[in-house]
């Protein structure tokens, strides 16, 4: 492997979220701990909460009005989650359309690092935000960028060792916030290949499962987002060695990332990356096309 930006690394989590819902143990937190949210994030959340309470809305009532979950509203108000544009716009409208929330949101920053992300995932997450293309193959679970809040919550609730309520909320908030790039970067192609078996697993129960199918169909509707499903009856399969994640940097460099239990690594060796790209491209031809993939998910949802 080569050294530098694309060197292979693996390690233990700083107690934060990576794409498969992994969460490191307490010992990890002591040596590789994530920074706290920024003061501006906490301040904006407290400001929005004060306006909500002044207007006489409970957190649950306000969540219904802005069409976000109560958990999301709580995470924003406590400074655990960056408010996205839709949240800010709706909150401002519900709370009087003064423009105060809209104007102040421009000055909200995360602080140092990516709150809620696993230590080994920081650099990959940073590269995702500037990549000119992203490709993901997943055989274990719905990719993080396509997970509904209910699915992500169920995923983290199943972690061993168990998370505290605060840790769980931080993970969910980080997962949903990372998804903003799908809508904020409409000219960047995002491509996903997912096993049909992933969508058959009813993690979290029937309602969560059905909501996840709806969410995937919604998130993959834009022209720059493509989903292909590998049917369980497929006779040929180029990626039997496990998940693959690929991206291309603005300078045209291709990198890969893989994730397992208790570690993650990213790959820059040109020969290895080229091999993974060949496998991914072959699997694209073996999976259902985008139209048929959507049809399969719609049938599953109908069931």
mmCIF file of C-alpha atoms in Angstrom:
data_model
loop_
_atom_site.group_PDB
_atom_site.id
_atom_site.type_symbol
_atom_site.label_atom_id
_atom_site.label_comp_id
_atom_site.label_asym_id
_atom_site.label_seq_id
_atom_site.Cartn_x
_atom_site.Cartn_y
_atom_site.Cartn_z
ATOM 1 C CA UNK A 1 0.000 0.000 0.000
ATOM 2 C CA UNK A 2 1.066 3.535 -0.576
ATOM 3 C CA UNK A 3 1.346 6.094 2.191
ATOM 4 C CA UNK A 4 -0.255 9.501 2.487
ATOM 5 C CA UNK A 5 -3.860 10.451 1.889
ATOM 6 C CA UNK A 6 -4.832 7.058 0.636
ATOM 7 C CA UNK A 7 -2.839 4.861 2.983
ATOM 8 C CA UNK A 8 -4.546 1.848 4.429
ATOM 9 C CA UNK A 9 -5.556 2.284 8.035
ATOM 10 C CA UNK A 10 -7.486 0.354 10.580
ATOM 11 C CA UNK A 11 -8.178 0.903 14.209
ATOM 12 C CA UNK A 12 -10.759 1.020 16.919
ATOM 13 C CA UNK A 13 -13.636 3.383 17.125
ATOM 14 C CA UNK A 14 -13.560 6.523 19.206
ATOM 15 C CA UNK A 15 -16.988 5.482 20.386
ATOM 16 C CA UNK A 16 -18.718 6.945 17.362
ATOM 17 C CA UNK A 17 -20.676 6.050 14.293
ATOM 18 C CA UNK A 18 -19.322 4.403 11.184
ATOM 19 C CA UNK A 19 -21.492 3.279 8.314
ATOM 20 C CA UNK A 20 -22.515 -0.107 9.667
ATOM 21 C CA UNK A 21 -23.581 1.212 13.059
ATOM 22 C CA UNK A 22 -20.428 0.099 14.859
ATOM 23 C CA UNK A 23 -19.739 1.748 18.168
ATOM 24 C CA UNK A 24 -16.489 1.426 20.077
ATOM 25 C CA UNK A 25 -16.265 0.498 23.732
ATOM 26 C CA UNK A 26 -15.502 2.764 26.697
ATOM 27 C CA UNK A 27 -11.778 2.080 26.506
ATOM 28 C CA UNK A 28 -11.689 3.503 22.994
ATOM 29 C CA UNK A 29 -13.382 6.708 24.093
ATOM 30 C CA UNK A 30 -10.568 7.494 26.476
ATOM 31 C CA UNK A 31 -7.895 7.570 23.797
ATOM 32 C CA UNK A 32 -9.663 8.518 20.584
ATOM 33 C CA UNK A 33 -12.611 10.592 21.677
ATOM 34 C CA UNK A 34 -14.619 12.831 19.364
ATOM 35 C CA UNK A 35 -14.751 16.574 20.068
ATOM 36 C CA UNK A 36 -17.906 18.092 21.481
ATOM 37 C CA UNK A 37 -20.343 20.025 19.264
ATOM 38 C CA UNK A 38 -19.490 23.689 18.697
ATOM 39 C CA UNK A 39 -20.778 26.500 20.890
ATOM 40 C CA UNK A 40 -22.671 27.944 17.927
ATOM 41 C CA UNK A 41 -24.489 24.633 17.425
ATOM 42 C CA UNK A 42 -25.590 24.599 21.055
ATOM 43 C CA UNK A 43 -26.513 28.290 20.955
ATOM 44 C CA UNK A 44 -28.671 27.958 17.845
ATOM 45 C CA UNK A 45 -30.415 24.932 19.307
ATOM 46 C CA UNK A 46 -31.149 26.765 22.548
ATOM 47 C CA UNK A 47 -32.386 29.791 20.592
ATOM 48 C CA UNK A 48 -34.785 27.670 18.556
ATOM 49 C CA UNK A 49 -35.971 25.879 21.682
ATOM 50 C CA UNK A 50 -36.677 29.198 23.411
ATOM 51 C CA UNK A 51 -38.752 30.378 20.449
ATOM 52 C CA UNK A 52 -40.652 27.090 20.407
ATOM 53 C CA UNK A 53 -41.454 27.264 24.102
ATOM 54 C CA UNK A 54 -42.449 30.941 23.823
ATOM 55 C CA UNK A 55 -44.885 29.955 21.063
ATOM 56 C CA UNK A 56 -46.389 27.349 23.388
ATOM 57 C CA UNK A 57 -45.496 24.210 21.429
ATOM 58 C CA UNK A 58 -44.366 21.012 23.044
ATOM 59 C CA UNK A 59 -41.481 19.225 21.369
ATOM 60 C CA UNK A 60 -43.852 16.609 19.940
ATOM 61 C CA UNK A 61 -46.259 19.254 18.592
ATOM 62 C CA UNK A 62 -43.421 21.192 17.025
ATOM 63 C CA UNK A 63 -42.010 18.007 15.452
ATOM 64 C CA UNK A 64 -45.340 17.381 13.708
ATOM 65 C CA UNK A 65 -45.471 20.947 12.399
ATOM 66 C CA UNK A 66 -41.949 20.927 10.932
ATOM 67 C CA UNK A 67 -42.370 17.324 9.706
ATOM 68 C CA UNK A 68 -39.323 15.993 11.504
ATOM 69 C CA UNK A 69 -39.263 13.416 14.282
ATOM 70 C CA UNK A 70 -39.339 14.383 17.937
ATOM 71 C CA UNK A 71 -35.885 12.810 18.295
ATOM 72 C CA UNK A 72 -34.523 15.069 15.551
ATOM 73 C CA UNK A 73 -35.981 18.183 17.161
ATOM 74 C CA UNK A 74 -34.457 17.194 20.502
ATOM 75 C CA UNK A 75 -31.053 16.547 18.908
ATOM 76 C CA UNK A 76 -31.085 19.952 17.218
ATOM 77 C CA UNK A 77 -32.156 21.775 20.355
ATOM 78 C CA UNK A 78 -29.453 20.110 22.439
ATOM 79 C CA UNK A 79 -26.746 20.915 19.914
ATOM 80 C CA UNK A 80 -26.160 17.325 18.876
ATOM 81 C CA UNK A 81 -27.240 17.745 15.267
ATOM 82 C CA UNK A 82 -26.735 20.361 12.584
ATOM 83 C CA UNK A 83 -30.134 21.707 11.470
ATOM 84 C CA UNK A 84 -30.573 21.105 7.742
ATOM 85 C CA UNK A 85 -32.068 23.687 5.399
ATOM 86 C CA UNK A 86 -35.570 22.170 5.392
ATOM 87 C CA UNK A 87 -35.671 22.080 9.186
ATOM 88 C CA UNK A 88 -34.588 25.716 9.487
ATOM 89 C CA UNK A 89 -37.062 26.894 6.850
ATOM 90 C CA UNK A 90 -40.025 25.096 8.398
ATOM 91 C CA UNK A 91 -39.065 26.083 11.939
ATOM 92 C CA UNK A 92 -38.895 29.735 10.934
ATOM 93 C CA UNK A 93 -42.319 29.538 9.296
ATOM 94 C CA UNK A 94 -43.894 27.810 12.290
ATOM 95 C CA UNK A 95 -42.351 30.266 14.739
ATOM 96 C CA UNK A 96 -43.507 33.476 13.093
ATOM 97 C CA UNK A 97 -41.514 33.853 9.866
ATOM 98 C CA UNK A 98 -39.266 36.492 11.442
ATOM 99 C CA UNK A 99 -36.202 35.337 9.533
ATOM 100 C CA UNK A 100 -34.190 35.135 12.754
ATOM 101 C CA UNK A 101 -33.645 31.393 12.507
ATOM 102 C CA UNK A 102 -32.761 31.592 8.819
ATOM 103 C CA UNK A 103 -30.184 34.337 9.327
ATOM 104 C CA UNK A 104 -28.605 32.853 12.444
ATOM 105 C CA UNK A 105 -28.311 29.375 10.914
ATOM 106 C CA UNK A 106 -25.665 30.699 8.505
ATOM 107 C CA UNK A 107 -23.238 31.042 11.410
ATOM 108 C CA UNK A 108 -23.706 27.579 12.875
ATOM 109 C CA UNK A 109 -20.590 25.383 12.703
ATOM 110 C CA UNK A 110 -19.857 21.880 13.871
ATOM 111 C CA UNK A 111 -16.653 22.571 15.712
ATOM 112 C CA UNK A 112 -13.508 20.504 15.195
ATOM 113 C CA UNK A 113 -14.021 17.149 13.524
ATOM 114 C CA UNK A 114 -17.206 15.252 12.694
ATOM 115 C CA UNK A 115 -19.285 14.674 15.786
ATOM 116 C CA UNK A 116 -20.627 11.134 15.915
ATOM 117 C CA UNK A 117 -18.304 9.564 13.355
ATOM 118 C CA UNK A 118 -15.912 6.725 14.098
ATOM 119 C CA UNK A 119 -12.267 7.772 14.304
ATOM 120 C CA UNK A 120 -11.265 5.633 11.335
ATOM 121 C CA UNK A 121 -14.146 7.012 9.276
ATOM 122 C CA UNK A 122 -13.302 10.731 9.606
ATOM 123 C CA UNK A 123 -11.073 10.956 6.551
ATOM 124 C CA UNK A 124 -13.394 8.921 4.345
ATOM 125 C CA UNK A 125 -16.361 11.057 5.419
ATOM 126 C CA UNK A 126 -14.368 14.162 4.538
ATOM 127 C CA UNK A 127 -13.534 12.775 1.102
ATOM 128 C CA UNK A 128 -17.182 11.847 0.517
ATOM 129 C CA UNK A 129 -18.161 15.505 0.792
ATOM 130 C CA UNK A 130 -15.834 16.559 -2.039
ATOM 131 C CA UNK A 131 -15.893 13.431 -4.231
ATOM 132 C CA UNK A 132 -17.060 13.736 -7.838
ATOM 133 C CA UNK A 133 -18.666 10.276 -7.703
ATOM 134 C CA UNK A 134 -19.539 7.706 -5.029
ATOM 135 C CA UNK A 135 -20.277 3.996 -5.467
ATOM 136 C CA UNK A 136 -21.387 1.590 -2.738
ATOM 137 C CA UNK A 137 -22.048 -2.140 -2.693
ATOM 138 C CA UNK A 138 -23.620 -3.506 0.486
ATOM 139 C CA UNK A 139 -24.638 -7.046 1.420
ATOM 140 C CA UNK A 140 -25.186 -6.688 5.185
ATOM 141 C CA UNK A 141 -27.486 -3.724 5.744
ATOM 142 C CA UNK A 142 -28.972 -0.679 4.045
ATOM 143 C CA UNK A 143 -26.119 1.764 3.238
ATOM 144 C CA UNK A 144 -25.839 4.599 5.743
ATOM 145 C CA UNK A 145 -26.717 7.274 3.179
ATOM 146 C CA UNK A 146 -30.061 5.546 2.556
ATOM 147 C CA UNK A 147 -31.069 4.640 6.112
ATOM 148 C CA UNK A 148 -34.290 6.051 7.538
ATOM 149 C CA UNK A 149 -34.222 7.438 11.060
ATOM 150 C CA UNK A 150 -36.201 4.458 12.346
ATOM 151 C CA UNK A 151 -33.847 1.964 10.706
ATOM 152 C CA UNK A 152 -30.734 3.762 11.955
ATOM 153 C CA UNK A 153 -32.173 3.917 15.451
ATOM 154 C CA UNK A 154 -32.961 0.184 15.390
ATOM 155 C CA UNK A 155 -29.443 -0.503 14.154
ATOM 156 C CA UNK A 156 -27.834 1.391 17.036
ATOM 157 C CA UNK A 157 -30.258 -0.068 19.582
ATOM 158 C CA UNK A 158 -28.940 -3.499 18.592
ATOM 159 C CA UNK A 159 -25.304 -2.621 19.210
ATOM 160 C CA UNK A 160 -23.308 -4.624 21.754
ATOM 161 C CA UNK A 161 -22.250 -3.275 24.194
ATOM 162 C CA UNK A 162 -25.420 -1.251 24.635
ATOM 163 C CA UNK A 163 -25.251 2.494 24.047
ATOM 164 C CA UNK A 164 -26.439 5.119 26.468
ATOM 165 C CA UNK A 165 -29.403 7.232 25.330
ATOM 166 C CA UNK A 166 -27.059 10.153 24.674
ATOM 167 C CA UNK A 167 -24.670 8.038 22.626
ATOM 168 C CA UNK A 168 -27.533 6.574 20.608
ATOM 169 C CA UNK A 169 -28.945 10.009 19.796
ATOM 170 C CA UNK A 170 -25.515 11.236 18.719
ATOM 171 C CA UNK A 171 -25.163 8.289 16.354
ATOM 172 C CA UNK A 172 -28.581 8.772 14.780
ATOM 173 C CA UNK A 173 -27.983 12.513 14.408
ATOM 174 C CA UNK A 174 -24.628 11.960 12.719
ATOM 175 C CA UNK A 175 -26.098 9.368 10.360
ATOM 176 C CA UNK A 176 -28.959 11.622 9.217
ATOM 177 C CA UNK A 177 -26.763 14.690 8.936
ATOM 178 C CA UNK A 178 -24.309 12.855 6.678
ATOM 179 C CA UNK A 179 -27.173 12.097 4.291
ATOM 180 C CA UNK A 180 -27.554 15.782 3.447
ATOM 181 C CA UNK A 181 -24.929 15.436 0.736
ATOM 182 C CA UNK A 182 -27.403 13.505 -1.436
ATOM 183 C CA UNK A 183 -29.609 16.578 -1.795
ATOM 184 C CA UNK A 184 -26.932 19.251 -1.398
ATOM 185 C CA UNK A 185 -24.831 17.856 -4.293
ATOM 186 C CA UNK A 186 -27.387 17.233 -7.081
ATOM 187 C CA UNK A 187 -24.766 17.005 -9.855
ATOM 188 C CA UNK A 188 -22.673 14.321 -8.144
ATOM 189 C CA UNK A 189 -23.590 10.749 -9.138
ATOM 190 C CA UNK A 190 -24.311 8.419 -6.216
ATOM 191 C CA UNK A 191 -24.616 4.750 -7.135
ATOM 192 C CA UNK A 192 -25.714 1.941 -4.828
ATOM 193 C CA UNK A 193 -25.856 -1.813 -5.299
ATOM 194 C CA UNK A 194 -27.635 -3.641 -2.481
ATOM 195 C CA UNK A 195 -28.568 -7.281 -1.989
ATOM 196 C CA UNK A 196 -32.287 -8.065 -2.043
ATOM 197 C CA UNK A 197 -31.824 -9.991 1.216
ATOM 198 C CA UNK A 198 -30.965 -6.705 2.948
ATOM 199 C CA UNK A 199 -34.447 -5.375 2.188
ATOM 200 C CA UNK A 200 -36.078 -8.586 3.391
ATOM 201 C CA UNK A 201 -34.636 -8.284 6.899
ATOM 202 C CA UNK A 202 -37.250 -6.533 9.044
ATOM 203 C CA UNK A 203 -34.894 -4.825 11.434
ATOM 204 C CA UNK A 204 -36.882 -2.823 13.966
ATOM 205 C CA UNK A 205 -40.199 -4.436 13.120
ATOM 206 C CA UNK A 206 -42.759 -4.185 10.343
ATOM 207 C CA UNK A 207 -43.401 -0.442 10.566
ATOM 208 C CA UNK A 208 -39.689 0.413 10.551
ATOM 209 C CA UNK A 209 -39.116 -1.988 7.651
ATOM 210 C CA UNK A 210 -41.940 -0.501 5.588
ATOM 211 C CA UNK A 211 -40.754 3.012 6.398
ATOM 212 C CA UNK A 212 -37.255 2.060 5.283
ATOM 213 C CA UNK A 213 -38.534 0.860 1.915
ATOM 214 C CA UNK A 214 -40.406 4.148 1.466
ATOM 215 C CA UNK A 215 -37.293 6.074 2.444
ATOM 216 C CA UNK A 216 -35.048 4.249 -0.027
ATOM 217 C CA UNK A 217 -37.529 4.865 -2.840
ATOM 218 C CA UNK A 218 -37.650 8.558 -1.915
ATOM 219 C CA UNK A 219 -33.886 9.017 -1.569
ATOM 220 C CA UNK A 220 -33.112 7.234 -4.846
ATOM 221 C CA UNK A 221 -35.699 9.139 -6.895
ATOM 222 C CA UNK A 222 -33.412 12.080 -7.926
ATOM 223 C CA UNK A 223 -31.583 11.685 -11.233
ATOM 224 C CA UNK A 224 -28.144 11.692 -9.602
ATOM 225 C CA UNK A 225 -28.935 8.775 -7.263
ATOM 226 C CA UNK A 226 -29.143 5.247 -8.668
ATOM 227 C CA UNK A 227 -30.008 2.018 -6.863
ATOM 228 C CA UNK A 228 -29.586 -1.471 -8.255
ATOM 229 C CA UNK A 229 -30.699 -4.566 -6.371
ATOM 230 C CA UNK A 230 -28.994 -7.936 -6.633
ATOM 231 C CA UNK A 231 -31.818 -10.520 -6.581
ATOM 232 C CA UNK A 232 -31.473 -13.475 -4.260
ATOM 233 C CA UNK A 233 -31.802 -15.769 -7.263
ATOM 234 C CA UNK A 234 -28.797 -14.288 -9.100
ATOM 235 C CA UNK A 235 -26.602 -17.056 -10.508
ATOM 236 C CA UNK A 236 -23.510 -14.854 -10.964
ATOM 237 C CA UNK A 237 -21.948 -12.497 -8.434
ATOM 238 C CA UNK A 238 -18.672 -10.575 -8.744
ATOM 239 C CA UNK A 239 -18.448 -9.295 -5.157
ATOM 240 C CA UNK A 240 -18.610 -12.379 -2.996
ATOM 241 C CA UNK A 241 -15.743 -11.090 -0.849
ATOM 242 C CA UNK A 242 -17.927 -8.462 0.804
ATOM 243 C CA UNK A 243 -18.949 -4.786 0.678
ATOM 244 C CA UNK A 244 -17.163 -2.283 -1.538
ATOM 245 C CA UNK A 245 -17.126 1.486 -1.364
ATOM 246 C CA UNK A 246 -15.451 3.590 -4.060
ATOM 247 C CA UNK A 247 -15.031 7.285 -4.783
ATOM 248 C CA UNK A 248 -13.258 9.583 -7.206
ATOM 249 C CA UNK A 249 -11.613 12.752 -5.922
ATOM 250 C CA UNK A 250 -11.766 16.110 -7.756
ATOM 251 C CA UNK A 251 -8.237 15.402 -9.008
ATOM 252 C CA UNK A 252 -9.343 12.134 -10.594
ATOM 253 C CA UNK A 253 -7.882 9.810 -7.991
ATOM 254 C CA UNK A 254 -9.876 6.674 -7.178
ATOM 255 C CA UNK A 255 -9.969 5.386 -3.604
ATOM 256 C CA UNK A 256 -11.722 2.513 -1.864
ATOM 257 C CA UNK A 257 -12.915 1.794 1.658
ATOM 258 C CA UNK A 258 -13.907 -1.396 3.461
ATOM 259 C CA UNK A 259 -15.445 -1.873 6.863
ATOM 260 C CA UNK A 260 -15.614 -4.809 9.211
ATOM 261 C CA UNK A 261 -16.121 -5.629 12.863
ATOM 262 C CA UNK A 262 -14.142 -3.285 15.116
ATOM 263 C CA UNK A 263 -12.201 -1.655 12.285
ATOM 264 C CA UNK A 264 -12.272 0.032 8.920
ATOM 265 C CA UNK A 265 -9.629 0.606 6.272
ATOM 266 C CA UNK A 266 -9.347 2.668 3.172
ATOM 267 C CA UNK A 267 -7.305 1.724 0.139
ATOM 268 C CA UNK A 268 -5.266 3.729 -2.340
ATOM 269 C CA UNK A 269 -3.009 1.148 -3.949
ATOM 270 C CA UNK A 270 -3.857 1.578 -7.672
ATOM 271 C CA UNK A 271 -3.822 -2.161 -8.394
ATOM 272 C CA UNK A 272 -6.121 -3.022 -5.512
ATOM 273 C CA UNK A 273 -8.485 -0.138 -6.247
ATOM 274 C CA UNK A 274 -8.570 -1.126 -9.920
ATOM 275 C CA UNK A 275 -9.479 -4.701 -8.976
ATOM 276 C CA UNK A 276 -12.322 -3.494 -6.736
ATOM 277 C CA UNK A 277 -13.588 -1.228 -9.512
ATOM 278 C CA UNK A 278 -13.627 -4.181 -11.926
ATOM 279 C CA UNK A 279 -15.630 -6.256 -9.476
ATOM 280 C CA UNK A 280 -18.068 -3.430 -8.850
ATOM 281 C CA UNK A 281 -18.553 -2.740 -12.565
ATOM 282 C CA UNK A 282 -19.164 -6.430 -13.211
ATOM 283 C CA UNK A 283 -21.739 -6.599 -10.437
ATOM 284 C CA UNK A 284 -23.567 -3.632 -11.984
ATOM 285 C CA UNK A 285 -24.177 -5.755 -15.047
ATOM 286 C CA UNK A 286 -25.360 -8.689 -12.912
ATOM 287 C CA UNK A 287 -27.793 -6.712 -10.740
ATOM 288 C CA UNK A 288 -31.272 -5.600 -11.757
ATOM 289 C CA UNK A 289 -31.397 -2.301 -13.604
ATOM 290 C CA UNK A 290 -32.623 0.801 -11.763
ATOM 291 C CA UNK A 291 -36.204 0.564 -13.013
ATOM 292 C CA UNK A 292 -36.589 -3.101 -12.140
ATOM 293 C CA UNK A 293 -34.924 -2.508 -8.772
ATOM 294 C CA UNK A 294 -37.496 0.138 -7.877
ATOM 295 C CA UNK A 295 -40.229 -2.209 -9.015
ATOM 296 C CA UNK A 296 -38.924 -4.935 -6.705
ATOM 297 C CA UNK A 297 -38.913 -2.575 -3.706
ATOM 298 C CA UNK A 298 -42.418 -1.363 -4.539
ATOM 299 C CA UNK A 299 -43.641 -4.950 -4.608
ATOM 300 C CA UNK A 300 -41.997 -5.660 -1.275
ATOM 301 C CA UNK A 301 -43.616 -2.555 0.194
ATOM 302 C CA UNK A 302 -46.968 -3.663 -1.152
ATOM 303 C CA UNK A 303 -46.642 -7.003 0.607
#
